[in-house]
Coordinates of C-alpha atoms in Angstrom, one line a residue:
X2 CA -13.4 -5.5 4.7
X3 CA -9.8 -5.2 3.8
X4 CA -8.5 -1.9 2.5
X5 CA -5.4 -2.2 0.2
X6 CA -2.6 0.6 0.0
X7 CA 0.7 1.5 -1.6
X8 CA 3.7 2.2 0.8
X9 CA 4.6 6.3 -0.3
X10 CA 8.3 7.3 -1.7
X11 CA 8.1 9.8 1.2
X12 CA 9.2 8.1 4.5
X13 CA 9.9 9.4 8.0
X14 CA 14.1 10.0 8.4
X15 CA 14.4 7.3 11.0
X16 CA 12.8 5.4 13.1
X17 CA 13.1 5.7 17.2
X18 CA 12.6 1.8 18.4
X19 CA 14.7 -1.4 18.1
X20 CA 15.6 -3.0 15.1
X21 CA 12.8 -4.8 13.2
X22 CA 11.6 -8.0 14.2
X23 CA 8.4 -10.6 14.0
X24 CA 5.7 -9.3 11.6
X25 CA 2.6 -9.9 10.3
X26 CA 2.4 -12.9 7.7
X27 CA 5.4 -14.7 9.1
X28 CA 4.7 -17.1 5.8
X29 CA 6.1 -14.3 4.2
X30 CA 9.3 -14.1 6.2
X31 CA 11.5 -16.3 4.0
X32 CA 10.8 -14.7 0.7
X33 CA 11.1 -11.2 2.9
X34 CA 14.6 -12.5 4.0
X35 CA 15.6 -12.8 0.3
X36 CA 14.6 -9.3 -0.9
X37 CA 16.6 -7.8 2.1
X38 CA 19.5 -9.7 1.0
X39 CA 19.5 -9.0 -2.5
X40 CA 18.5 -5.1 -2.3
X41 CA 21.5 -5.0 0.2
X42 CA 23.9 -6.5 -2.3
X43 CA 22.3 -4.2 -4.6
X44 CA 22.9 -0.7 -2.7
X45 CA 26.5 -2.0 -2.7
X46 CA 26.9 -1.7 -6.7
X47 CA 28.6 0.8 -8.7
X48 CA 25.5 1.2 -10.4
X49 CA 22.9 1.3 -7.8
X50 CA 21.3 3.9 -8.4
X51 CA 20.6 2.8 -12.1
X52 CA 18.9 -0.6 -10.4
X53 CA 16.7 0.8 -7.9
X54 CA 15.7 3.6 -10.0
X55 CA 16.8 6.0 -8.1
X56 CA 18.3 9.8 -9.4
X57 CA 21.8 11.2 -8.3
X58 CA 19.7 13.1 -6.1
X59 CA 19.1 10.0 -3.9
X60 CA 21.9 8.3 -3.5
X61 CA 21.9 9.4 0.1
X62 CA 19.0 6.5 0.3
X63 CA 21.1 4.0 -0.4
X64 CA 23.3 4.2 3.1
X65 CA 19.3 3.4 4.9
X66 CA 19.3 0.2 2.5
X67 CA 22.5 -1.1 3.8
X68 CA 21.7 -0.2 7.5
X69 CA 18.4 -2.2 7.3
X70 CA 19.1 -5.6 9.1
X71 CA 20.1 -2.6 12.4
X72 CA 18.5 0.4 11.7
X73 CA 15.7 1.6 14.7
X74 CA 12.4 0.7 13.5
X75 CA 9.4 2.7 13.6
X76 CA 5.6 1.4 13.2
X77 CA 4.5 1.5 9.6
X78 CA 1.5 4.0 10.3
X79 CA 4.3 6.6 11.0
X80 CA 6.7 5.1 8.5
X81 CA 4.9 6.4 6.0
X82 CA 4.3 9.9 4.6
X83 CA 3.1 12.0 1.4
X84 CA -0.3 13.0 -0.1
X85 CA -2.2 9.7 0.9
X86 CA -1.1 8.8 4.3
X87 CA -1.6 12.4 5.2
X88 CA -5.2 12.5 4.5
X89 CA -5.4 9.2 5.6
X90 CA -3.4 10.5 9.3
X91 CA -3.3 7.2 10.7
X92 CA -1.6 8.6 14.1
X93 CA -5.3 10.8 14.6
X94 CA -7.3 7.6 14.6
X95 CA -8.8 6.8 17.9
X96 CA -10.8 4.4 19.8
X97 CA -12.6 1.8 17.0
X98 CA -11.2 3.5 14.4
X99 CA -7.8 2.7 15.3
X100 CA -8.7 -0.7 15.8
X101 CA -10.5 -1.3 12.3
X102 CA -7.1 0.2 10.8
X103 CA -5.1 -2.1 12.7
X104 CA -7.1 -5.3 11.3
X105 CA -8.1 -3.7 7.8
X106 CA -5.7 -1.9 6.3
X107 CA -2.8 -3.5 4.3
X108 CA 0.0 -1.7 3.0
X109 CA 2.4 -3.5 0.5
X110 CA 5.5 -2.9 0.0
X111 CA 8.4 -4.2 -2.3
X112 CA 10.6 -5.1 0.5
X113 CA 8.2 -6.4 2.6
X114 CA 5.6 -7.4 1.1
X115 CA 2.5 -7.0 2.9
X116 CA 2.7 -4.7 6.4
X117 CA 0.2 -4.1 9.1
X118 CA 0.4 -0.8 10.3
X119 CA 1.3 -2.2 13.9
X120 CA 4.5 -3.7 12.0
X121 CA 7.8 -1.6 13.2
X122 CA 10.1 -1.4 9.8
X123 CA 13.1 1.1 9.3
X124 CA 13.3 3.3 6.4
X125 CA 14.2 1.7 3.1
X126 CA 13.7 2.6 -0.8
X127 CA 12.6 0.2 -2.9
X128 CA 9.8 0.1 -5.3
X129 CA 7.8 -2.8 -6.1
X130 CA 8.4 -1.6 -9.6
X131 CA 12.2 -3.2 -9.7
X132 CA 13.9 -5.5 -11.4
X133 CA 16.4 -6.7 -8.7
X134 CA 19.1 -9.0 -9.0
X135 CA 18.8 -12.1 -8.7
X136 CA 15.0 -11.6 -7.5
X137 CA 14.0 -10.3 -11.1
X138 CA 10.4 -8.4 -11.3
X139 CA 9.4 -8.0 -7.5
X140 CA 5.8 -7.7 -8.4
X141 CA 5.9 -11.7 -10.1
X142 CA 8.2 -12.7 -7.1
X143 CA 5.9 -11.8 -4.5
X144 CA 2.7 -12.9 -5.7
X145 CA 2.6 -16.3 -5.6
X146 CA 3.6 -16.0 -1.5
X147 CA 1.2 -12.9 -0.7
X148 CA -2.1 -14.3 -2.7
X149 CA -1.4 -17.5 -0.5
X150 CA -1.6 -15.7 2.7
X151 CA -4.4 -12.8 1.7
X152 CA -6.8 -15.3 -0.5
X153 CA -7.9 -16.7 2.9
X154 CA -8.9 -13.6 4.7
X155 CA -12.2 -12.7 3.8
X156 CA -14.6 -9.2 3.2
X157 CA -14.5 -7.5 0.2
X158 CA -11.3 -5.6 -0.7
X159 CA -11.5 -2.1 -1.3
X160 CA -8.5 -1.8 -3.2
X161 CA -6.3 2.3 -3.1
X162 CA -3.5 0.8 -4.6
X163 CA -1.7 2.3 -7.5
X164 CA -0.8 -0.4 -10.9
X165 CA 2.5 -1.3 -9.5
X166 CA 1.5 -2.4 -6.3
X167 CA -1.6 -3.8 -7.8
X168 CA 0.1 -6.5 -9.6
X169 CA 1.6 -8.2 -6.0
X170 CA -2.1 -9.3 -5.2
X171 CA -5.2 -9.6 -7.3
X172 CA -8.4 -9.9 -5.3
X173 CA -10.5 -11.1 -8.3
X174 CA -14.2 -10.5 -8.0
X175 CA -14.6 -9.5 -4.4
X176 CA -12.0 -6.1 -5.5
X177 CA -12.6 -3.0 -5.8
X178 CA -10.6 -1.1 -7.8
X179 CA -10.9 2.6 -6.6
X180 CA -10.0 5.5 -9.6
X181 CA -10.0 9.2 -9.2
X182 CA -11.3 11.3 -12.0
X183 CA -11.4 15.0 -12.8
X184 CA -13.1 16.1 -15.8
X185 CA -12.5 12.7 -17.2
X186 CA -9.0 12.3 -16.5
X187 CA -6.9 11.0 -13.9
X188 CA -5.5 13.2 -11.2
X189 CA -2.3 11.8 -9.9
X190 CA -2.0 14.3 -6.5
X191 CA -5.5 14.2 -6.2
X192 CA -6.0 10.7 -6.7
X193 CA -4.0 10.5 -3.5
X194 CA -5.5 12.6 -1.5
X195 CA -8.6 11.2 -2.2
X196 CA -7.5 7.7 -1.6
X197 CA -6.6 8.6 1.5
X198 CA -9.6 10.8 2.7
X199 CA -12.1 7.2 1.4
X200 CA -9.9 5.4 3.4
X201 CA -10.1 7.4 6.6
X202 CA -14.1 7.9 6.2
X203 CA -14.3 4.0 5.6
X204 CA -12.6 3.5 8.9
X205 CA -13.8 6.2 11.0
X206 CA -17.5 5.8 10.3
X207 CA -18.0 2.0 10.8
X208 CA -18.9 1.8 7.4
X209 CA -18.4 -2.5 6.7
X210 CA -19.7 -3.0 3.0
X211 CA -20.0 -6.3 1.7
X212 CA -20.6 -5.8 -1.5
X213 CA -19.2 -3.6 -4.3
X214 CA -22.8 -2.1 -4.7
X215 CA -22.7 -1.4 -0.9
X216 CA -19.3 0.5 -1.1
X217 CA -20.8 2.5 -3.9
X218 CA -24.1 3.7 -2.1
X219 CA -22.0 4.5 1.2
X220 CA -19.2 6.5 -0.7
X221 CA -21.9 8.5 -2.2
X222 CA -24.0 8.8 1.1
X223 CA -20.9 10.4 2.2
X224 CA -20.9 13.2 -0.7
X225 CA -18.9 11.0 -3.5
X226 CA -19.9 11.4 -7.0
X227 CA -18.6 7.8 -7.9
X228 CA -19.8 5.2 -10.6
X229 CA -19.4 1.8 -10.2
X230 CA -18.3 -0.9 -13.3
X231 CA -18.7 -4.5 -13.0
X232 CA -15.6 -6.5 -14.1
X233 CA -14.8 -7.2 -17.7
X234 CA -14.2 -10.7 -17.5
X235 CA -14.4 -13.4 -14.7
X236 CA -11.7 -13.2 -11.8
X237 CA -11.3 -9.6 -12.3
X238 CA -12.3 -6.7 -10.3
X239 CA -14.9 -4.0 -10.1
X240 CA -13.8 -0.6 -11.0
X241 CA -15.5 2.5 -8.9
X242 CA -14.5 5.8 -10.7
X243 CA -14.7 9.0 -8.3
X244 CA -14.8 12.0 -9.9
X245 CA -13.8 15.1 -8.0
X246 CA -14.0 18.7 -8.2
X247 CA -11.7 21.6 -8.2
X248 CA -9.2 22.3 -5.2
X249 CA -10.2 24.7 -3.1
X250 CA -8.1 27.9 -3.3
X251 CA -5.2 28.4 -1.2
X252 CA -5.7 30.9 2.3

């Protein structure tokens, strides 16, 4: 099983180690080496913030762009932060647990690519959702590279990721494509949370479906109202809608 994730916007304020160095799917280290480069060149423009997609209110990100190639590092599972990653609370896992994340869980990313959570990275901002000079569309640049390297591995992919990220990898038939519902509509916070919380329970209990229809009986053995949808079309994935219920109040 391979469980698919977003990186956040949230990201710890620096990192505490060396500088970054090998990671996981070196193939990817060329075309890695190019995005650094070019969102480098980009932090340098006038108009920065208007290519990055970034408010006034973040230009202080910029000055952790241009400090990547020597900026500490820090391991991606505390890289990370916001809704999803803190019900998902990678540094709590333990024991098996720990180990499933370290071989399951992928986390892309626009810079990087594809991370493990082992992988030290410094702090950066860049969403897969940029156009950047001379790269173009980060999404269409990456995938050709990433579905190279992650169309070999094999399980089914339970896939958290949001549309953005999505389009860097597509899984085809053996996907999952996990959406939060409330009342029929989708929950943006919650939808994150949730995410999170499937993917802590899929690691922490064991749980190793191989099929769609085995993710779907073991999310709901585990108290999920879910429903799952075959795909539409050939080479597409499987959708499993979870609908949640109302927040609990606040204490």
């Amino acid at each position: 099983m391979l469980i698919l994730l977003p990186p956040s916007e949230g990201k710890a304020p620096e990192g505490s180690g060396p500088p970054f160095g090998d990671l996981s799917f070196p193939a990817l280290d060329k075309p890695r080496k190019r995005v650094l480069a070019a969102l480098v060149k980009a932090s340098r423009r006038r108009d920065a913030l208007d290519v990055l997609g970034l408010t006034p209110g973040l230009a202080g990100e910029l000055a952790k762009n241009l400090a990547l190639r020597t900026a500490p590092a820090l391991p991606a599972a505390d890289l990370y932060t916001g809704v999803l990653y803190d019900n998902l609370d990678l540094g709590t896992l333990e024991g098996e647990a720990r180990r499933r994340a370290e071989e399951c869980v992928l986390i892309f990313s626009g810079l990087w690519g594809v991370l493990r959570i082992t992988d030290r990275v410094p702090p950066y901002r860049l969403s897969m959702g940029v156009n950047l000079p001379p790269v173009g569309a980060l999404a269409a640049f990456w995938r050709p590279a990433i579905s190279k390297e992650l169309d070999r591995l094999p399980g089914l992919v339970v896939d958290l990721r949001s549309g953005t990220y999505a389009g860097a990898w597509q899984p085809g038939e053996r996907s999952v494509a996990v959406r939060v519902f409330r009342d029929g509509k989708v929950v943006s916070h919650m939808a994150k949370a949730t995410r999170g919380e499937i993917a802590r329970t899929l690691l922490q209990t064991g749980a190793d479906p191989a099929t769609p229809d085995q993710l779907a009986k073991v999310l709901s053995d585990l108290g999920h109202a879910v429903h799952l949808t075959e795909p539409p079309r050939t080479g597409r994935p499987w959708t499993l809608d979870v609908e949640v219920g109302e927040p609990a109040p606040a204490r």
